[in-house]
Short mmCIF file of C-alpha atoms (C1' of nucleotides) and ligand atoms in Angstrom, two decimals:
data_model
loop_
_atom_site.label_atom_id
_atom_site.label_comp_id
_atom_site.label_asym_id
_atom_site.label_seq_id
_atom_site.Cartn_x
_atom_site.Cartn_y
_atom_site.Cartn_z
CA UNK A 338 79.40 121.96 73.34
CA UNK A 339 76.50 122.42 71.21
CA UNK A 340 73.28 122.11 72.23
CA UNK A 341 71.81 118.62 73.66
CA UNK A 342 69.78 116.02 71.85
CA UNK A 343 67.29 113.93 73.35
CA UNK A 344 69.59 110.64 74.00
CA UNK A 345 72.44 112.86 75.86
CA UNK A 346 69.85 114.37 77.92
CA UNK A 347 68.05 111.64 79.13
CA UNK A 348 71.64 110.28 79.93
CA UNK A 349 72.26 113.28 82.17
CA UNK A 350 69.11 113.23 83.50
CA UNK A 351 68.56 109.17 83.96
CA UNK A 352 72.66 109.64 86.08
CA UNK A 353 71.38 112.71 88.14
CA UNK A 354 68.06 110.60 88.90
CA UNK A 355 70.47 108.29 90.58
CA UNK A 356 72.28 110.18 93.19
CA UNK A 357 69.34 112.28 93.90
CA UNK A 358 67.96 109.91 96.62
CA UNK A 359 71.13 108.34 97.85
CA UNK A 360 74.54 109.19 98.07
CA UNK A 361 75.69 106.07 95.27
CA UNK A 362 78.43 106.89 91.78
CA UNK A 363 76.89 104.95 89.20
CA UNK A 364 78.19 102.21 86.26
CA UNK A 365 77.67 103.00 83.00
CA UNK A 366 76.17 99.05 83.04
CA UNK A 367 73.50 100.81 85.91
CA UNK A 368 73.16 103.29 83.64
CA UNK A 369 72.30 101.33 80.73
CA UNK A 370 69.61 99.27 82.54
CA UNK A 371 68.51 102.05 83.32
CA UNK A 372 67.69 103.60 79.97
CA UNK A 373 67.42 100.20 78.83
CA UNK A 374 70.48 99.55 75.65
CA UNK A 375 72.93 98.19 75.93
CA UNK A 376 76.69 98.56 77.74
CA UNK A 377 78.47 99.17 74.57
CA UNK A 378 75.72 102.06 73.71
CA UNK A 379 76.30 103.42 77.56
CA UNK A 380 80.49 103.60 76.84
CA UNK A 381 79.56 106.27 73.39
CA UNK A 382 77.58 108.46 74.86
CA UNK A 383 79.90 108.70 77.75
CA UNK A 384 82.33 109.78 75.73
CA UNK A 385 80.46 112.17 73.89
CA UNK A 386 79.08 114.39 77.00
CA UNK A 387 82.98 113.88 78.62
CA UNK A 388 84.23 115.60 75.22
CA UNK A 389 81.29 118.04 75.88
CA UNK A 390 82.78 118.24 79.59
CA UNK A 391 79.59 117.17 81.37
CA UNK A 392 80.45 114.35 82.34
CA UNK A 393 83.91 112.98 84.08
CA UNK A 394 85.10 109.49 83.24
CA UNK A 395 88.04 107.73 83.19
CA UNK A 396 88.09 104.45 81.55
CA UNK A 397 86.56 101.71 83.36
CA UNK A 398 85.26 103.48 86.02
CA UNK A 399 82.45 105.46 86.95
CA UNK A 400 79.77 108.55 86.32
CA UNK A 401 80.05 111.65 87.98
CA UNK A 402 78.53 114.60 86.31
CA UNK A 403 80.87 117.61 86.38
CA UNK A 404 78.94 120.96 86.75
CA UNK A 405 78.01 121.50 83.41
CA UNK A 406 76.94 118.54 83.63
CA UNK A 407 74.71 119.15 86.26
CA UNK A 408 72.95 122.54 85.57
CA UNK A 409 72.33 120.13 82.07
CA UNK A 410 70.38 117.23 84.40
CA UNK A 411 68.56 119.49 86.52
CA UNK A 412 67.64 121.96 83.47
CA UNK A 413 66.40 118.44 82.46
CA UNK A 414 64.55 117.40 85.57
CA UNK A 415 62.81 120.61 85.89
CA UNK A 416 61.10 120.58 82.86
CA UNK A 417 60.04 116.51 83.36
CA UNK A 418 58.26 117.26 86.62
CA UNK A 419 56.90 121.05 85.40
CA UNK A 420 55.24 119.24 82.58
CA UNK A 421 54.19 116.15 85.67
CA UNK A 422 52.83 118.79 86.92
CA UNK A 423 51.03 120.69 84.34
CA UNK A 424 49.25 117.51 83.05
CA UNK A 425 47.84 117.06 86.77
CA UNK A 426 46.77 120.44 87.78
CA UNK A 427 45.48 121.89 84.04
CA UNK A 428 44.88 118.58 81.93
CA UNK A 429 42.91 116.18 83.75
CA UNK A 430 45.59 113.68 84.58
CA UNK A 431 46.52 111.30 87.12
CA UNK A 432 49.54 111.16 89.02
CA UNK A 433 50.70 106.78 87.38
CA UNK A 434 49.51 108.76 84.14
CA UNK A 435 52.03 110.98 83.16
CA UNK A 436 55.84 110.11 83.36
CA UNK A 437 55.58 108.55 79.71
CA UNK A 438 54.40 111.77 78.79
CA UNK A 439 56.81 114.36 80.50
CA UNK A 440 59.85 111.55 78.94
CA UNK A 441 58.77 112.88 75.65
CA UNK A 442 57.55 116.45 76.53
CA UNK A 443 60.66 117.45 78.24
CA UNK A 444 62.80 117.80 75.36
CA UNK A 445 60.28 118.86 72.78
CA UNK A 446 59.30 122.16 74.99
CA UNK A 447 60.54 125.74 74.41
CA UNK A 448 61.79 127.79 77.50
CA UNK A 449 59.15 130.27 76.61
CA UNK A 450 56.73 127.48 77.21
CA UNK A 451 57.90 126.12 80.51
CA UNK A 452 58.09 129.47 81.65
CA UNK A 453 54.83 129.48 81.19
CA UNK A 454 53.77 126.67 82.55
CA UNK A 455 55.11 127.53 85.59
CA UNK A 456 54.09 130.55 86.21
CA UNK A 457 50.50 129.11 85.78
CA UNK A 458 50.70 126.38 87.84
CA UNK A 459 52.66 129.43 90.58
CA UNK A 460 56.07 128.42 90.89
CA UNK A 461 54.72 124.60 91.80
CA UNK A 462 57.81 123.02 94.36
CA UNK A 463 57.19 119.59 94.03
CA UNK A 464 55.76 117.23 91.72
CA UNK A 465 52.53 114.93 91.59
CA UNK A 466 54.83 112.33 92.88
CA UNK A 467 56.70 114.72 95.41
CA UNK A 468 59.62 115.10 94.05
CA UNK A 469 61.06 118.63 94.02
CA UNK A 470 60.96 120.56 91.27
CA UNK A 471 64.82 122.11 90.68
CA UNK A 472 64.32 126.01 90.53
CA UNK A 473 64.93 128.47 87.58
CA UNK A 474 68.88 128.34 88.91
CA UNK A 475 69.08 124.54 89.00
CA UNK A 476 68.15 125.05 93.10
CA UNK A 477 66.42 121.71 94.50
CA UNK A 478 65.34 121.98 97.91
CA UNK A 479 65.09 118.88 99.19
CA UNK A 480 64.05 117.34 101.99
CA UNK A 481 65.91 114.62 104.38
CA UNK A 482 63.76 110.97 103.37
CA UNK A 483 64.38 107.65 104.65
CA UNK A 484 63.05 104.86 103.01
CA UNK A 485 60.40 102.87 104.35
CA UNK A 486 61.37 100.16 103.80
CA UNK A 487 64.10 101.01 105.91
CA UNK A 488 61.87 102.30 108.52
CA UNK A 489 62.00 101.26 111.12
CA UNK A 490 57.96 100.20 113.46
CA UNK A 491 56.95 103.54 115.13
CA UNK A 492 58.82 105.37 112.45
CA UNK A 493 56.08 108.79 112.19
CA UNK A 494 56.42 110.84 108.95
CA UNK A 495 55.01 112.72 105.96
CA UNK A 496 55.24 110.59 102.27
CA UNK A 497 57.57 113.00 100.91
CA UNK A 498 57.96 111.88 98.60
CA UNK A 499 57.54 107.88 95.16
CA UNK A 500 58.93 107.06 92.85
CA UNK A 501 57.14 107.23 89.22
CA UNK A 502 58.26 104.48 87.76
CA UNK A 503 55.19 102.12 88.29
CA UNK A 504 52.11 103.28 87.45
CA UNK A 505 50.70 100.00 88.67
CA UNK A 506 51.99 100.65 92.26
CA UNK A 507 51.08 104.44 92.23
CA UNK A 508 47.14 102.97 90.83
CA UNK A 509 47.44 100.68 94.38
CA UNK A 510 48.58 103.33 96.24
CA UNK A 511 45.85 106.62 95.50
CA UNK A 512 43.38 102.96 96.18
CA UNK A 513 44.53 103.15 99.02
CA UNK A 514 44.77 107.01 99.84
CA UNK A 515 48.31 107.44 100.15
CA UNK A 516 50.35 110.05 97.98
CA UNK A 517 52.52 112.47 99.05
CA UNK A 518 51.83 114.22 101.85
CA UNK A 519 49.88 111.28 103.58
CA UNK A 520 51.10 111.52 107.76
CA UNK A 521 51.59 107.62 108.64
CA UNK A 522 53.08 105.88 111.31
CA UNK A 523 54.95 102.05 110.90
CA UNK A 524 53.24 99.63 112.50
CA UNK A 525 55.48 96.55 111.36
CA UNK A 526 58.44 97.08 109.74
CA UNK A 527 59.43 94.95 106.20
CA UNK A 528 61.53 92.22 107.03
CA UNK A 529 61.48 89.00 105.08
CA UNK A 530 58.85 87.04 105.32
CA UNK A 531 56.23 90.37 106.93
CA UNK A 532 55.66 93.22 104.15
CA UNK A 533 55.12 96.18 105.44
CA UNK A 534 52.54 98.09 107.93
CA UNK A 535 51.57 101.78 108.40
CA UNK A 536 48.91 102.87 110.40
CA UNK A 537 47.11 106.48 108.45
CA UNK A 538 46.00 109.21 110.83
CA UNK A 539 41.83 107.82 110.27
CA UNK A 540 43.18 104.79 112.70
CA UNK A 541 43.03 102.37 109.34
CA UNK A 542 46.13 99.82 108.58
CA UNK A 543 47.48 99.08 105.30
CA UNK A 544 49.67 96.49 104.18
CA UNK A 545 52.75 97.32 101.61
CA UNK A 546 54.67 95.04 98.80
CA UNK A 547 58.32 95.59 99.42
CA UNK A 548 58.13 96.32 96.20
CA UNK A 549 56.33 99.75 97.37
CA UNK A 550 57.70 99.67 100.41
CA UNK A 551 60.76 100.03 97.97
CA UNK A 552 59.27 103.15 96.29
CA UNK A 553 58.49 105.02 99.54
CA UNK A 554 60.78 107.51 101.24
CA UNK A 555 59.24 108.81 104.42
CA UNK A 556 60.26 112.34 106.52
CA UNK A 557 62.70 111.71 108.94
CA UNK B 1073 53.30 100.70 57.76
CA UNK B 1074 55.01 101.55 60.97
CA UNK B 1075 54.18 103.99 62.72
CA UNK B 1076 56.32 107.55 60.97
CA UNK B 1077 58.72 110.01 62.29
CA UNK B 1078 58.55 113.33 62.89
CA UNK B 1079 60.24 113.71 59.06
CA UNK B 1080 57.90 111.91 57.63
CA UNK B 1081 55.19 113.96 59.10
CA UNK B 1082 56.47 116.97 58.47
CA UNK B 1083 56.79 115.82 54.13
CA UNK B 1084 53.12 114.74 54.60
CA UNK B 1085 52.15 118.25 56.15
CA UNK B 1086 53.72 120.01 53.78
CA UNK B 1087 52.32 117.69 50.73
CA UNK B 1088 48.87 118.25 52.27
CA UNK B 1089 49.42 122.45 53.23
CA UNK B 1090 50.34 122.59 49.40
CA UNK B 1091 46.63 121.79 48.30
CA UNK B 1092 45.21 123.42 50.92
CA UNK B 1093 43.75 126.53 49.24
CA UNK B 1094 45.33 126.08 45.48
CA UNK B 1095 44.98 123.42 43.97
CA UNK B 1096 48.42 122.78 42.32
CA UNK B 1097 49.67 119.12 42.49
CA UNK B 1098 53.26 119.90 44.74
CA UNK B 1099 56.95 119.09 42.39
CA UNK B 1100 60.23 117.21 44.22
CA UNK B 1101 61.71 120.62 44.72
CA UNK B 1102 58.79 122.89 45.47
CA UNK B 1103 58.76 120.20 48.58
CA UNK B 1104 62.43 120.68 49.47
CA UNK B 1105 62.32 123.97 49.45
CA UNK B 1106 59.58 124.60 51.89
CA UNK B 1107 60.79 121.60 53.47
CA UNK B 1108 64.13 123.90 53.60
CA UNK B 1109 66.83 120.64 52.73
CA UNK B 1110 68.10 119.53 49.41
CA UNK B 1111 66.27 117.25 46.35
CA UNK B 1112 68.26 114.25 47.32
CA UNK B 1113 66.93 114.27 50.49
CA UNK B 1114 62.73 114.28 49.23
CA UNK B 1115 63.89 111.67 46.46
CA UNK B 1116 64.61 109.43 49.09
CA UNK B 1117 62.07 110.18 51.54
CA UNK B 1118 59.53 109.93 48.79
CA UNK B 1119 60.36 106.19 48.50
CA UNK B 1120 59.87 105.65 51.83
CA UNK B 1121 56.17 107.21 51.49
CA UNK B 1122 55.59 105.55 48.67
CA UNK B 1123 56.90 102.22 49.98
CA UNK B 1124 54.78 102.67 53.08
CA UNK B 1125 52.07 103.26 50.57
CA UNK B 1126 51.46 106.83 52.28
CA UNK B 1127 52.01 109.08 48.78
CA UNK B 1128 51.57 107.67 44.39
CA UNK B 1129 54.92 108.86 42.56
CA UNK B 1130 56.37 107.64 39.18
CA UNK B 1131 59.74 108.43 38.95
CA UNK B 1132 60.00 112.55 37.40
CA UNK B 1133 56.68 113.34 38.57
CA UNK B 1134 54.39 115.44 41.05
CA UNK B 1135 53.92 113.94 44.39
CA UNK B 1136 49.90 112.72 45.15
CA UNK B 1137 49.13 111.83 48.37
CA UNK B 1138 47.25 108.59 49.25
CA UNK B 1139 44.44 108.31 51.19
CA UNK B 1140 46.32 106.33 54.02
CA UNK B 1141 48.15 109.21 53.21
CA UNK B 1142 45.82 112.07 53.55
CA UNK B 1143 44.69 110.38 56.88
CA UNK B 1144 48.57 110.66 57.55
CA UNK B 1145 48.81 114.79 56.92
CA UNK B 1146 45.54 115.43 58.35
CA UNK B 1147 46.27 114.11 61.96
CA UNK B 1148 49.27 116.32 62.27
CA UNK B 1149 47.39 118.98 60.85
CA UNK B 1150 44.78 118.86 63.97
CA UNK B 1151 47.75 118.06 66.30
CA UNK B 1152 49.64 121.54 64.74
CA UNK B 1153 46.51 123.52 64.65
CA UNK B 1154 45.01 122.31 68.36
CA UNK B 1155 48.42 123.00 69.90
CA UNK B 1156 48.47 126.36 68.57
CA UNK B 1157 44.85 127.36 69.69
CA UNK B 1158 45.58 125.80 73.36
CA UNK B 1159 49.33 128.02 72.98
CA UNK B 1160 47.12 130.76 72.68
CA UNK B 1161 44.00 130.89 74.46
CA UNK B 1162 45.68 129.16 77.71
CA UNK B 1163 49.31 129.87 77.46
CA UNK B 1164 49.76 133.65 76.64
CA UNK B 1165 51.28 133.32 73.22
CA UNK B 1166 50.52 135.40 70.36
CA UNK B 1167 49.32 133.69 67.52
CA UNK B 1168 52.85 135.04 65.62
CA UNK B 1169 54.95 133.04 68.20
CA UNK B 1170 53.43 130.04 68.29
CA UNK B 1171 54.13 127.82 64.93
CA UNK B 1172 57.67 126.86 65.86
CA UNK B 1173 55.99 125.56 69.17
CA UNK B 1174 53.60 123.65 67.82
CA UNK B 1175 56.14 122.71 65.14
CA UNK B 1176 57.89 120.35 66.71
CA UNK B 1177 54.83 120.00 69.47
CA UNK B 1178 52.78 118.69 66.96
CA UNK B 1179 55.11 115.07 66.54
CA UNK B 1180 55.40 114.81 70.72
CA UNK B 1181 52.80 115.10 72.31
CA UNK B 1182 50.38 111.74 72.51
CA UNK B 1183 46.69 111.21 71.15
CA UNK B 1184 45.14 111.92 75.66
CA UNK B 1185 47.08 114.50 75.56
CA UNK B 1186 45.77 115.70 71.97
CA UNK B 1187 42.07 114.63 73.16
CA UNK B 1188 42.52 116.89 76.71
CA UNK B 1189 43.25 119.65 74.49
CA UNK B 1190 40.65 119.66 72.40
CA UNK B 1191 38.18 119.52 74.82
CA UNK B 1192 38.76 121.87 77.07
CA UNK B 1193 39.64 124.01 73.90
CA UNK B 1194 35.72 123.17 73.27
CA UNK B 1195 36.68 121.20 70.34
CA UNK B 1196 37.16 124.94 67.70
CA UNK B 1197 36.76 124.69 64.79
CA UNK B 1198 40.28 127.04 63.33
CA UNK B 1199 43.35 127.79 64.66
CA UNK B 1200 44.73 130.99 65.23
CA UNK B 1201 44.59 131.67 62.26
CA UNK B 1202 41.98 131.37 61.24
CA UNK B 1203 43.10 127.80 59.93
CA UNK B 1204 39.87 124.49 60.24
CA UNK B 1205 41.47 122.53 61.99
CA UNK B 1206 40.53 118.75 61.52
CA UNK B 1207 38.33 116.55 63.21
CA UNK B 1208 39.00 113.67 65.28
CA UNK B 1209 38.05 111.87 61.73
CA UNK B 1210 39.88 114.08 59.48
CA UNK B 1211 36.85 115.80 57.93
CA UNK B 1212 37.89 119.85 57.32
CA UNK B 1213 35.24 122.54 57.23
CA UNK B 1214 36.53 124.52 54.48
CA UNK B 1215 35.06 127.52 53.50
CA UNK B 1216 35.82 129.03 49.69
CA UNK B 1217 37.72 131.60 50.01
CA UNK B 1218 40.17 134.10 47.62
CA UNK B 1219 44.02 135.66 47.98
CA UNK B 1220 43.54 138.80 48.92
CA UNK B 1221 46.36 139.68 46.26
CA UNK B 1222 43.38 138.49 43.98
CA UNK B 1223 41.01 140.23 44.90
CA UNK B 1224 39.16 143.31 43.10
CA UNK B 1225 39.22 146.68 44.06
CA UNK B 1226 34.84 146.97 45.85
CA UNK B 1227 35.87 143.10 47.15
CA UNK B 1228 34.48 142.94 50.25
CA UNK B 1229 34.79 139.69 52.39
CA UNK B 1230 36.02 138.89 55.99
CA UNK B 1231 39.89 137.52 56.62
CA UNK B 1232 39.46 133.56 57.08
CA UNK B 1233 42.96 133.09 57.11
CA UNK B 1234 46.16 134.15 57.29
CA UNK B 1235 49.15 131.99 56.62
CA UNK B 1236 51.60 131.71 59.83
CA UNK B 1237 54.25 131.35 58.07
CA UNK B 1238 55.82 134.56 58.45
CA UNK B 1239 55.80 136.17 62.08
CA UNK B 1240 57.19 140.11 60.74
CA UNK B 1241 53.90 140.19 59.10
CA UNK B 1242 51.60 138.63 61.34
CA UNK B 1243 52.95 141.33 64.08
CA UNK B 1244 52.59 144.00 61.36
CA UNK B 1245 48.71 143.52 60.92
CA UNK B 1246 47.85 142.29 64.36
CA UNK B 1247 49.09 146.15 65.27
CA UNK B 1248 46.93 147.32 61.77
CA UNK B 1249 43.93 145.25 64.33
CA UNK B 1250 43.57 142.56 61.41
CA UNK B 1251 43.40 139.16 62.09
CA UNK B 1252 40.32 136.35 61.49
CA UNK B 1253 36.99 137.48 60.82
CA UNK B 1254 37.87 141.11 60.13
CA UNK B 1255 35.78 142.30 57.25
CA UNK B 1256 36.96 144.51 55.60
CA UNK B 1257 36.02 145.88 51.42
CA UNK B 1258 39.06 146.49 49.09
CA UNK B 1259 39.73 149.68 47.74
CA UNK B 1260 42.39 149.99 45.31
CA UNK B 1261 43.68 146.40 44.17
CA UNK B 1262 46.95 145.20 44.33
CA UNK B 1263 49.39 145.66 40.95
CA UNK B 1264 53.36 145.73 40.52
CA UNK B 1265 53.47 149.60 40.77
CA UNK B 1266 50.70 149.65 43.87
CA UNK B 1267 50.14 148.43 47.22
CA UNK B 1268 46.76 146.77 48.26
CA UNK B 1269 44.02 149.35 49.93
CA UNK B 1270 41.84 148.15 52.10
CA UNK B 1271 38.40 149.44 54.30
CA UNK B 1272 37.93 148.08 57.43
CA UNK B 1273 34.43 148.18 59.10
CA UNK B 1274 35.31 151.51 60.98
CA UNK B 1275 36.55 153.56 57.33
CA UNK B 1276 39.76 153.34 58.56
CA UNK B 1277 41.99 152.70 55.47
CA UNK B 1278 45.18 150.21 55.39
CA UNK B 1279 47.57 149.47 53.28
CA UNK B 1280 48.96 146.23 52.48
CA UNK B 1281 52.46 144.76 51.33
CA UNK B 1282 52.20 142.42 48.32
CA UNK B 1283 53.98 139.95 50.80
CA UNK B 1284 51.33 140.29 53.26
CA UNK B 1285 48.54 139.99 50.48
CA UNK B 1286 49.75 136.91 49.76
CA UNK B 1287 49.48 135.54 52.85
CA UNK B 1288 45.60 136.60 53.22
CA UNK B 1289 42.65 135.32 52.17
CA UNK B 1290 38.81 136.52 52.35
CA UNK B 1291 35.20 135.27 51.98
CA UNK B 1292 34.60 135.32 48.88
"C1'" DT C 1261 64.07 117.37 15.74
"C1'" DA C 1262 67.93 118.13 18.37
"C1'" DA C 1263 70.37 120.82 21.90
"C1'" DG C 1264 70.38 122.01 25.88
"C1'" DG C 1265 68.72 123.45 30.99
"C1'" DG C 1266 66.18 122.82 34.56
"C1'" DC C 1267 64.22 118.84 37.87
"C1'" DT C 1268 65.17 114.71 39.70
"C1'" DT C 1269 67.38 110.78 40.69
"C1'" DT C 1270 71.78 108.15 42.15
"C1'" DC C 1271 76.27 107.63 44.95
"C1'" DG C 1272 79.13 108.30 47.97
"C1'" DG C 1273 79.22 110.33 52.70
"C1'" DC C 1274 79.03 111.85 57.21
"C1'" DA C 1275 76.55 112.55 61.90
"C1'" DC C 1276 73.73 110.35 65.37
"C1'" DG C 1277 72.19 106.63 68.47
"C1'" DC C 1278 71.57 101.88 68.65
"C1'" DC C 1279 72.89 96.53 68.19
"C1'" DT C 1280 76.74 92.40 69.09
"C1'" DA C 1281 80.73 89.83 69.13
"C1'" DA C 1282 84.88 89.68 70.33
"C1'" DA C 1283 88.06 92.07 72.45
"C1'" DT C 1284 90.25 93.68 76.75
"C1'" DC C 1285 90.94 95.35 81.79
"C1'" DT C 1286 89.79 94.83 86.96
"C1'" DT C 1287 89.13 92.79 91.26
"C1'" DG C 1288 87.80 89.10 94.39
"C1'" DG C 1289 88.74 85.25 95.70
"C1'" DC C 1290 91.26 81.37 96.65
"C1'" DG D 1462 99.86 86.53 93.88
"C1'" DC D 1463 96.96 84.94 90.34
"C1'" DC D 1464 93.03 83.72 87.27
"C1'" DA D 1465 88.36 84.03 86.22
"C1'" DA D 1466 84.23 85.96 86.52
"C1'" DG D 1467 81.80 90.35 85.70
"C1'" DA D 1468 82.23 94.97 83.63
"C1'" DT D 1469 83.38 97.71 79.58
"C1'" DT D 1470 85.53 98.85 75.39
"C1'" DT D 1471 86.26 98.37 70.51
"C1'" DA D 1472 85.42 96.16 65.87
"C1'" DG D 1473 82.17 96.58 62.61
"C1'" DG D 1474 77.29 96.68 61.46
"C1'" DC D 1475 72.22 98.28 60.80
"C1'" DG D 1476 68.57 102.29 59.61
"C1'" DT D 1477 67.58 107.04 59.65
"C1'" DG D 1478 68.00 111.65 58.04
"C1'" DC D 1479 70.32 114.40 56.50
"C1'" DC D 1480 74.35 116.62 52.99
"C1'" DG D 1481 76.82 117.98 47.56
"C1'" DA D 1482 78.28 116.23 43.60
"C1'" DA D 1483 77.10 114.04 38.97
"C1'" DA D 1484 74.56 111.36 36.21
"C1'" DG D 1485 70.08 110.70 33.86
"C1'" DC D 1486 65.50 112.44 32.12
"C1'" DC D 1487 62.12 115.44 29.86
"C1'" DC D 1488 60.70 119.09 27.38
"C1'" DT D 1489 61.02 123.54 25.28
"C1'" DT D 1490 63.07 126.78 21.90
"C1'" DA D 1491 65.34 126.52 18.10
MN1 LIG E 1992 63.06 111.31 77.62
MN1 LIG E 1993 57.83 112.72 89.01
MN1 LIG E 1994 57.03 119.55 63.00
MN1 LIG E 1995 48.33 127.49 62.24
#
DNA sequence: TAAGGGCTTTCGGCACGCCTAAATCTTGGC
DNA sequence: GCCAAGATTTAGGCGTGCCGAAAGCCCTTA
């Protein structure tokens, strides 16, 4: 099984991430798109990961993590999210600035340093985007959530997480005082012609673009 | 010139390190030994670094950094030493535990994060081993120093730096209360048959192995 | 000054991780 | 049930960074 390379870790993490919030199996082409690489490159790495016992894969079929692959994936996710949390809480980064840095450091820091960060931060349960941080055993505490883009008018809930994929949207949301933990009520659901409208606890109204609504998850 | 890889950064840093305390030119075989790789590998990388304008090299001759190479090297050294300082001051590492971690992270952290560390630490001038931290422009404040192994009986001075190459010796020295800043006087110089003997400010006597004496630099 | 030993370089190879182009498989629509 | 479009895999290549073995250079020593 050897020890995994940065590239392998990113494959596993991305496969895991695909099913973290929606129960869909990921295909090689989708994985390639998420990683920004050619599908043929995925085929090669998939063979190696399957040979290492980290992935189930029948040719032309979808990709599934084995128990060992799941462990490896959550370990990387834990690193990523703890690093993001540390960057925001200790190093003065904003939540829209941490993703790229964590994308690199997650492959570099030692277990020793990871533990030191975890202890220093008081074993945080969530990262700056609201994503749950797996514990040292890989256990993840996930709350039922629905995508804001799919919420119906009248739905009330707390923002549980906001995907960290798009920095610009994160900055806009921060300007609008919307972040993990924010309470909100859907005034008008998203439609083809209308943006989504929500009301904040102080009565203020906010309109959210479809792109933003696709990144925000609220409690059910 | 492109942006340098971790391997190239380690070559430049190691070449720089060779001449930081002694004015000797480094040869390919010595560089190979320091990096723990085969001499033929050095030949290849040297060609690339020379082509990139970072190194002067005539075939069969020694290696010399160009001004651009020196800038690149001090930038890596700055990263390495700031990271070590941060690990000790903020993360609870001991000075004998930081070298390996910094060896990896020096290639991973962004300029943004480096600046944040530097500011948080108050722009430190020295790392935990007493090595000067180059400033953001690459300027290094170096004090004249002599190797303890070469100090004569009666020599008094402060420990300026201790090489971080050997963790075991660092631990022993910590046990003996010897570290950067320690004042000491040489009671008996190092000879082929005798270990080095020093006296600490409180009058205590310590014997140092030849290996240790070769790693400690004191003020002249 | 002629070796010969020690460095250095060259050569052929390998693992990794990516690519494009060309097969090949699968499957939905007819 | 067939077939073509789309997804996947195969094949051939490239850059990086390492290796060991063999060739070549240099310089000291006799
Ligand atoms: Mn990554
Ligand atoms: Mn995150
Ligand atoms: Mn390094
Ligand atoms: Mn150091």
